[in-house]
C-alpha cells in the first residue's frame, strides 16, 4: 500500500453543507457483533474507511460472508463460523480486532487473537477485557497471542476496573450469549457503546440501562436477522466544528445527531465557538468570537477530557488546534493517553504558541498565525488536527502519512474540497 500525502493550500474560506459519516467507533463493534447471530444482518451508514475494510477482511477469514451493497451498506451472514487463527498482519492494523474476542468466544467457545494494533497514543490496556471474560467464566492465556476458552459463558456481576469502551463492548457481546443475567458495572456509556447496545437489542437481546454506567443483560438471547443504521459520528461533527472555527467559515452540519452533542458543544463554547441546532442540523455561523472564556475571577481556564458524558478524548487534538486560533490562554489536559499530545511540536513548527508541560498537559496561547509546513500524521485524530491546521495556515502544507487520517475519516479530502478547500491527494483516489 503506497503512502499517502495531502498537499493543502491554506487560507481559504469554506462554506456549504456537509453530512458526517457513520460513527466509526460504533460501526466496528457492530460489524463484530454481527457474528453473534447465524441470521443475515444488513448494516447501513457504515463509514467506508480503512479500519472498517480491515475488520470486514477479518470476519471473512473466520467464515462469515460480508459484501458491500452500495457505498455504505454492508450485508453480513455468519451462518457458520470457525475459530480460525486470525491474520496477525490484519490484526496489527487496527485496535478493533480485539472486538472479535467476545463474539467468537460466544459462538465457538474459543478464540486465538494476535495482539491488536491501532493508534500509537500511549499504553492501551487489555487487562479490563481479560478480567471481564474471566468473570463470565472464560479462561485466558496470554503469550505471543491471547487465547480465550469457555464451553459455556455464565452470567455474572461484572465490575470493570475502568470504564473502557472496547472492554464494555466485548463484555456486552459476550453477556448476550451467557446463561443467566449479567450486571455490567462501571461500564462506558459513549454514544457508540449505546449504538452497539441498541443493535444487540434489535437482534433480540434483552438489555436494561442503555446509556448508563450499569447495564443488565438477560441471557442467553435468541438472536435473529436485522437491518440497522449506524448513528452519525459525533467525533467527526466535533472535527467539523473546529474546521469551521479555524477557517472562519459558515458551515451547516446536516443530520448531526444533536442528542449526543451537548458535551462537544460545551467544550467548544469554552473556546468562544457557539453552534445552533436547527432540527437535527448543527449550524456553525460566521463571525464567531473565538475568545477563550476565562474561569470565574479571570483565572486561566482548562479543557479536559473524561469518560462520557464529558468532553471526548478523541477531540482533544482538534481542540488544541482550534485553541491556537482563539484569543486567550487555556490549559489543555489530556488525561487518558500519554502520547496523544506529542503532535504539538508539529504545530509549534507552524507557528503555534504552545508550551507542552508534560505528556498530558499543554498551555495554548492564541491567536497564532500558522504557516504552511511539512508535517506527518501520527494517528487518526492528530492527523485530522494537522489537516485543520494546514487549512487555516498561510501557504501550502504537505501532510505525510495521511493514511492515518483515512483510517477514520471517509473521503475527507473530497468532502472538504466540495466546501471550497484545496486538498490534493497523492496518489489520486481511483
Coordinates of C-alpha atoms in Angstrom, one line a residue:
X1 CA 0.0 0.0 0.0
X2 CA 1.5 3.3 -1.1
X3 CA 2.0 6.1 1.4
X4 CA -0.5 8.9 1.0
X5 CA 0.2 12.6 1.1
X6 CA -2.1 15.5 1.3
X7 CA -1.0 18.8 -0.3
X8 CA -3.1 21.5 1.4
X9 CA -3.4 25.1 0.3
X10 CA -4.3 27.1 3.4
X11 CA -6.2 30.3 4.0
X12 CA -9.3 29.5 2.0
X13 CA -12.8 30.2 3.3
X14 CA -15.2 27.3 3.2
X15 CA -19.0 27.3 3.0
X16 CA -21.9 24.9 2.5
X17 CA -23.4 21.8 4.0
X18 CA -21.7 18.6 4.9
X19 CA -23.0 15.4 6.5
X20 CA -21.0 13.4 8.9
X21 CA -20.2 9.8 8.2
X22 CA -21.5 7.0 10.4
X23 CA -19.8 6.6 13.7
X24 CA -16.5 4.6 13.1
X25 CA -16.4 3.6 16.8
X26 CA -19.9 2.2 16.6
X27 CA -19.5 0.5 13.2
X28 CA -16.5 -1.5 14.3
X29 CA -18.1 -3.3 17.3
X30 CA -21.4 -3.7 15.4
X31 CA -19.7 -5.4 12.5
X32 CA -18.0 -7.7 15.0
X33 CA -21.4 -8.3 16.8
X34 CA -23.0 -9.4 13.6
X35 CA -21.0 -12.7 14.2
X36 CA -23.2 -13.4 17.2
X37 CA -26.2 -14.4 15.0
X38 CA -26.5 -17.1 12.4
X39 CA -29.1 -15.0 10.5
X40 CA -28.4 -12.3 7.9
X41 CA -27.6 -8.7 9.1
X42 CA -27.7 -5.6 7.0
X43 CA -25.8 -2.6 8.3
X44 CA -26.4 0.9 6.8
X45 CA -24.4 4.1 7.1
X46 CA -21.1 2.2 7.6
X47 CA -18.2 4.6 7.0
X48 CA -16.1 3.2 4.1
X49 CA -12.7 3.7 5.7
X50 CA -9.6 1.6 6.1
X51 CA -10.5 0.4 9.6
X52 CA -13.9 -1.0 8.6
X53 CA -12.4 -2.5 5.5
X54 CA -9.8 -4.3 7.6
X55 CA -12.4 -5.7 10.0
X56 CA -14.5 -6.9 7.1
X57 CA -11.5 -8.9 5.9
X58 CA -11.1 -10.4 9.4
X59 CA -14.7 -11.5 9.7
X60 CA -14.5 -13.1 6.3
X61 CA -11.4 -15.0 7.5
X62 CA -13.5 -16.8 10.1
X63 CA -16.1 -17.9 7.6
X64 CA -18.7 -15.1 7.6
X65 CA -19.8 -13.7 4.3
X66 CA -19.6 -9.9 4.1
X67 CA -20.5 -8.0 1.0
X68 CA -20.8 -4.3 0.3
X69 CA -24.1 -3.3 -1.3
X70 CA -23.7 0.3 -2.3
X71 CA -21.2 2.6 -0.9
X72 CA -22.1 2.4 2.8
X73 CA -24.3 -0.7 3.2
X74 CA -22.8 -4.0 4.3
X75 CA -24.5 -7.4 4.3
X76 CA -23.1 -9.9 6.8
X77 CA -24.2 -13.5 7.2
X78 CA -22.3 -15.6 9.8
X79 CA -24.3 -18.8 9.3
X80 CA -21.3 -20.9 10.2
X81 CA -18.1 -19.5 11.6
X82 CA -14.9 -21.1 12.9
X83 CA -12.4 -20.1 15.5
X84 CA -9.6 -19.7 12.9
X85 CA -6.2 -18.2 13.7
X86 CA -6.7 -14.6 12.8
X87 CA -4.3 -12.9 10.5
X88 CA -1.7 -11.1 12.6
X89 CA -1.0 -8.6 9.9
X90 CA -4.6 -7.6 9.7
X91 CA -5.0 -7.5 13.5
X92 CA -1.9 -5.3 13.8
X93 CA -3.6 -2.7 11.6
X94 CA -6.5 -1.9 13.9
X95 CA -7.2 -1.8 17.6
X96 CA -10.8 -3.1 16.8
X97 CA -9.5 -6.6 16.2
X98 CA -9.9 -7.2 20.0
X99 CA -13.6 -6.8 19.5
X100 CA -13.8 -10.2 17.8
X101 CA -13.0 -11.9 21.1
X102 CA -16.5 -11.6 22.5
X103 CA -18.5 -12.8 19.5
X104 CA -16.1 -15.7 18.6
X105 CA -15.9 -16.9 22.2
X106 CA -19.7 -16.8 22.3
X107 CA -20.2 -18.7 19.0
X108 CA -17.2 -21.0 19.0
X109 CA -16.2 -21.4 22.7
X110 CA -12.6 -20.3 21.9
X111 CA -10.6 -17.7 20.1
X112 CA -6.9 -17.1 19.4
X113 CA -6.1 -13.5 18.9
X114 CA -2.8 -11.8 17.9
X115 CA -2.0 -8.6 19.7
X116 CA -4.3 -5.8 18.3
X117 CA -2.8 -2.7 16.7
X118 CA -4.2 0.8 16.3
X119 CA -3.0 4.3 17.0
X120 CA 0.2 4.8 19.0
X121 CA -1.2 7.2 21.5
X122 CA 0.2 5.6 24.7
X123 CA -0.4 2.4 26.5
X124 CA -3.8 0.9 25.9
X125 CA -4.6 -1.7 28.5
X126 CA -6.2 -5.1 27.6
X127 CA -6.5 -6.1 31.3
X128 CA -10.1 -4.9 31.6
X129 CA -11.1 -7.2 28.7
X130 CA -9.4 -10.2 30.3
X131 CA -10.9 -9.6 33.7
X132 CA -14.4 -9.3 32.2
X133 CA -14.1 -12.5 30.3
X134 CA -12.8 -14.3 33.3
X135 CA -15.7 -13.1 35.4
X136 CA -18.0 -14.5 32.7
X137 CA -16.4 -18.0 33.0
X138 CA -13.7 -17.9 30.4
X139 CA -10.1 -18.9 30.8
X140 CA -7.5 -16.6 29.4
X141 CA -3.9 -17.4 28.4
X142 CA -1.5 -14.7 27.2
X143 CA 1.7 -15.5 25.4
X144 CA 2.6 -14.2 21.9
X145 CA -1.2 -14.2 21.4
X146 CA -4.3 -14.1 23.5
X147 CA -6.3 -17.4 23.9
X148 CA -9.8 -17.4 25.3
X149 CA -11.7 -20.5 26.0
X150 CA -15.1 -21.3 27.6
X151 CA -17.5 -24.1 26.8
X152 CA -20.4 -22.1 28.3
X153 CA -20.4 -18.5 29.3
X154 CA -22.2 -17.7 32.6
X155 CA -23.9 -14.5 33.7
X156 CA -22.1 -12.7 36.4
X157 CA -21.9 -9.5 38.4
X158 CA -19.1 -7.9 36.4
X159 CA -17.3 -4.8 37.6
X160 CA -14.9 -3.3 35.1
X161 CA -11.7 -1.9 36.7
X162 CA -12.0 1.1 34.3
X163 CA -14.8 2.3 32.0
X164 CA -13.1 1.1 28.9
X165 CA -15.2 1.5 25.8
X166 CA -13.9 -1.6 23.9
X167 CA -13.9 -3.7 27.1
X168 CA -17.5 -2.7 27.8
X169 CA -18.4 -3.7 24.2
X170 CA -16.6 -7.0 24.4
X171 CA -18.3 -7.8 27.8
X172 CA -21.7 -6.7 26.4
X173 CA -21.4 -9.0 23.4
X174 CA -20.3 -12.0 25.5
X175 CA -23.0 -11.4 28.1
X176 CA -25.7 -11.6 25.4
X177 CA -24.7 -15.3 24.9
X178 CA -24.1 -16.0 28.6
X179 CA -26.5 -18.2 30.6
X180 CA -28.2 -16.0 33.2
X181 CA -28.3 -12.3 34.0
X182 CA -25.1 -10.2 33.8
X183 CA -24.8 -6.9 35.7
X184 CA -22.2 -4.9 33.9
X185 CA -21.0 -2.2 36.2
X186 CA -18.7 0.8 35.7
X187 CA -19.5 0.4 32.0
X188 CA -18.6 3.0 29.4
X189 CA -21.6 4.9 28.1
X190 CA -20.3 6.7 25.0
X191 CA -22.7 7.1 22.0
X192 CA -21.0 4.3 20.2
X193 CA -21.5 1.9 23.2
X194 CA -25.2 2.9 23.2
X195 CA -25.4 2.2 19.4
X196 CA -24.0 -1.3 19.9
X197 CA -26.4 -2.0 22.7
X198 CA -29.4 -0.8 20.5
X199 CA -28.1 -3.0 17.7
X200 CA -28.0 -6.0 20.0
X201 CA -31.5 -5.2 21.3
X202 CA -32.7 -5.1 17.6
X203 CA -31.2 -8.6 17.2
X204 CA -33.2 -9.8 20.1
X205 CA -31.1 -9.3 23.2
X206 CA -32.7 -8.0 26.4
X207 CA -30.6 -5.2 27.8
X208 CA -31.5 -2.7 30.5
X209 CA -29.7 0.5 31.4
X210 CA -28.5 1.5 27.9
X211 CA -26.8 4.9 28.2
X212 CA -25.9 4.4 31.9
X213 CA -22.9 3.0 33.7
X214 CA -24.7 -0.1 34.8
X215 CA -26.3 -2.4 32.2
X216 CA -28.2 -5.6 32.9
X217 CA -28.1 -8.3 30.1
X218 CA -30.5 -11.2 30.3
X219 CA -29.0 -14.1 28.5
X220 CA -28.8 -16.2 26.6
X221 CA -30.6 -14.3 23.9
X222 CA -32.3 -15.8 20.8
X223 CA -30.9 -13.6 18.0
X224 CA -32.4 -13.2 14.6
X225 CA -32.0 -11.1 11.5
X226 CA -31.9 -7.3 11.4
X227 CA -31.4 -4.2 9.3
X228 CA -29.7 -1.5 11.3
X229 CA -28.4 2.0 10.5
X230 CA -25.3 3.4 12.3
X231 CA -25.6 6.7 14.1
X232 CA -23.7 9.8 12.9
X233 CA -20.1 10.2 14.2
X234 CA -20.1 12.9 17.0
X235 CA -16.2 13.0 16.8
X236 CA -16.4 13.9 13.1
X237 CA -19.0 16.5 14.0
X238 CA -16.6 18.0 16.5
X239 CA -13.8 18.0 13.9
X240 CA -16.1 19.9 11.6
X241 CA -16.9 22.5 14.3
X242 CA -13.2 23.0 14.7
X243 CA -12.7 23.2 10.9
X244 CA -15.4 25.9 10.6
X245 CA -13.9 27.9 13.5
X246 CA -10.2 27.9 12.4
X247 CA -11.1 28.8 8.8
X248 CA -13.7 31.3 9.9
X249 CA -16.3 29.7 7.7
X250 CA -20.0 29.2 8.0
X251 CA -20.9 25.5 7.8
X252 CA -24.1 23.6 8.2
X253 CA -23.6 20.0 9.5
X254 CA -26.6 18.1 8.3
X255 CA -28.1 15.2 10.3
X256 CA -25.5 15.8 13.0
X257 CA -27.1 13.7 15.8
X258 CA -27.8 16.6 18.1
X259 CA -28.8 14.4 21.0
X260 CA -25.2 13.4 21.7
X261 CA -23.5 16.7 21.1
X262 CA -24.0 18.6 24.3
X263 CA -20.6 17.8 25.8
X264 CA -18.9 18.6 22.5
X265 CA -20.7 21.9 22.1
X266 CA -19.9 22.9 25.7
X267 CA -16.2 22.2 25.1
X268 CA -16.1 24.4 22.0
X269 CA -18.1 27.1 23.7
X270 CA -15.2 27.5 26.2
X271 CA -13.1 28.5 23.1
X272 CA -15.7 31.0 22.0
X273 CA -17.5 28.9 19.4
X274 CA -21.3 28.8 19.6
X275 CA -23.3 26.4 17.4
X276 CA -27.0 26.5 16.8
X277 CA -29.3 23.4 16.4
X278 CA -31.8 23.6 13.6
X279 CA -33.8 20.4 13.8
X280 CA -31.1 17.7 13.5
X281 CA -28.7 20.0 11.7
X282 CA -25.9 21.9 13.5
X283 CA -25.1 25.4 12.2
X284 CA -21.7 27.0 12.8
X285 CA -22.2 30.6 11.8
X286 CA -19.6 33.0 10.5
X287 CA -18.3 35.7 12.9
X288 CA -17.5 33.5 15.9
X289 CA -15.8 35.5 18.7
X290 CA -13.1 32.9 19.1
X291 CA -12.5 34.3 22.5
X292 CA -11.4 31.8 25.2
X293 CA -13.7 32.1 28.2
X294 CA -11.8 32.7 31.4
X295 CA -12.8 30.9 34.5
X296 CA -14.6 32.9 37.2
X297 CA -12.3 35.6 38.6
X298 CA -10.3 35.8 35.5
X299 CA -8.4 32.6 36.1
X300 CA -6.9 30.6 33.2
X301 CA -9.5 28.0 32.1
X302 CA -8.9 24.3 31.5
X303 CA -10.4 22.0 28.9
X304 CA -10.0 18.4 29.9
X305 CA -11.3 15.1 28.6
X306 CA -13.1 12.5 30.7
X307 CA -15.2 9.4 30.1
X308 CA -18.6 10.1 28.6
X309 CA -20.6 12.3 29.1
X310 CA -17.7 14.7 29.4
X311 CA -15.6 16.1 26.5
X312 CA -14.3 13.2 24.4
X313 CA -10.6 12.3 24.4
X314 CA -10.8 11.8 20.6
X315 CA -11.5 15.6 20.2
X316 CA -8.6 16.9 22.3
X317 CA -6.2 17.1 19.3
X318 CA -8.9 19.1 17.4
X319 CA -9.4 21.4 20.3
X320 CA -5.7 22.1 20.7
X321 CA -5.5 23.3 17.0
X322 CA -8.7 25.3 17.4
X323 CA -7.3 27.0 20.5
X324 CA -4.3 28.2 18.6
X325 CA -6.7 30.4 16.6
X326 CA -8.6 31.8 19.6
X327 CA -7.9 34.9 21.7
X328 CA -6.6 34.0 25.2
X329 CA -4.8 31.3 27.1
X330 CA -6.1 27.8 28.0
X331 CA -4.7 24.7 29.6
X332 CA -5.5 21.5 27.6
X333 CA -5.5 18.5 29.9
X334 CA -5.4 15.1 28.1
X335 CA -5.9 12.6 30.9
X336 CA -6.3 9.3 29.1
X337 CA -3.3 8.8 26.7
X338 CA 0.2 9.8 27.5
X339 CA 1.3 10.2 23.8
X340 CA -1.6 12.0 22.3
X341 CA -0.1 15.4 23.0
X342 CA 3.2 14.7 21.3
X343 CA 2.0 16.1 17.9
X344 CA 2.1 19.6 19.2
X345 CA 5.7 20.0 18.2
X346 CA 4.4 20.0 14.6
X347 CA 2.0 22.8 15.4
X348 CA 4.9 24.8 17.1
X349 CA 6.9 24.4 13.9
X350 CA 4.0 26.0 12.1
X351 CA 4.0 29.0 14.4
X352 CA 1.7 27.9 17.2
X353 CA 2.4 29.2 20.7
X354 CA 2.2 26.1 22.9
X355 CA 4.0 25.0 26.0
X356 CA 4.0 21.2 26.4
X357 CA 4.1 20.9 30.2
X358 CA 4.2 17.1 30.4
X359 CA 2.8 14.2 28.4
X360 CA -0.8 15.1 29.4
X361 CA -0.9 18.9 29.6
X362 CA -0.3 21.8 27.2
X363 CA -0.8 25.5 27.5
X364 CA -2.0 27.2 24.4
X365 CA -1.8 31.0 23.8
X366 CA -3.6 32.4 20.8
X367 CA -4.3 33.6 18.3
X368 CA -1.2 32.4 16.3
X369 CA -0.5 32.9 12.6
X370 CA 0.2 29.5 11.3
X371 CA 2.4 28.9 8.3
X372 CA 2.4 26.0 5.9
X373 CA 4.9 23.3 6.7
X374 CA 5.9 19.7 6.0
X375 CA 4.3 17.6 8.8
X376 CA 3.5 13.9 9.5
X377 CA 0.2 12.5 10.7
X378 CA 1.0 10.3 13.8
X379 CA -2.5 9.0 14.4
X380 CA -6.1 9.4 13.2
X381 CA -7.2 12.3 15.4
X382 CA -3.9 14.2 15.4
X383 CA -3.8 13.7 11.6
X384 CA -7.2 15.4 11.3
X385 CA -6.0 18.1 13.6
X386 CA -3.0 18.7 11.4
X387 CA -5.3 18.9 8.4
X388 CA -7.3 21.7 10.2
X389 CA -4.0 23.5 11.0
X390 CA -2.9 23.3 7.3
X391 CA -6.3 24.6 6.1
X392 CA -6.0 27.7 8.2
X393 CA -2.3 28.3 7.7
X394 CA -0.7 30.7 5.3
X395 CA 0.8 28.9 2.3
X396 CA 1.0 25.2 1.3
X397 CA 1.4 22.3 3.7
X398 CA 2.3 18.7 3.0
X399 CA 0.9 16.1 5.3
X400 CA 2.8 12.8 5.1
X401 CA 1.3 9.5 6.4
X402 CA -2.2 10.8 5.6
X403 CA -3.2 7.1 5.5
X404 CA -3.8 7.6 9.2
X405 CA -6.4 10.2 8.5
X406 CA -8.2 7.9 6.1
X407 CA -8.4 5.2 8.7
X408 CA -11.1 7.3 10.4
X409 CA -12.5 9.9 8.0
X410 CA -14.2 8.8 4.8
X411 CA -13.0 10.6 1.6
X412 CA -12.3 13.7 3.8
X413 CA -10.3 15.4 1.0
X414 CA -13.1 15.2 -1.5
X415 CA -15.8 16.2 1.0
X416 CA -13.8 19.3 2.2
X417 CA -12.9 20.2 -1.4
X418 CA -16.7 20.3 -2.1
X419 CA -16.9 23.1 0.6
X420 CA -14.1 25.1 -1.0
X421 CA -10.9 23.6 0.4
X422 CA -8.0 22.8 -1.8
X423 CA -6.5 19.4 -0.8
X424 CA -4.6 17.4 -3.4
X425 CA -4.3 13.7 -2.5
X426 CA -1.1 11.9 -3.7
X427 CA -1.7 9.4 -5.2
X428 CA -5.1 10.5 -6.5
X429 CA -8.0 8.3 -5.4
X430 CA -9.0 5.8 -8.1

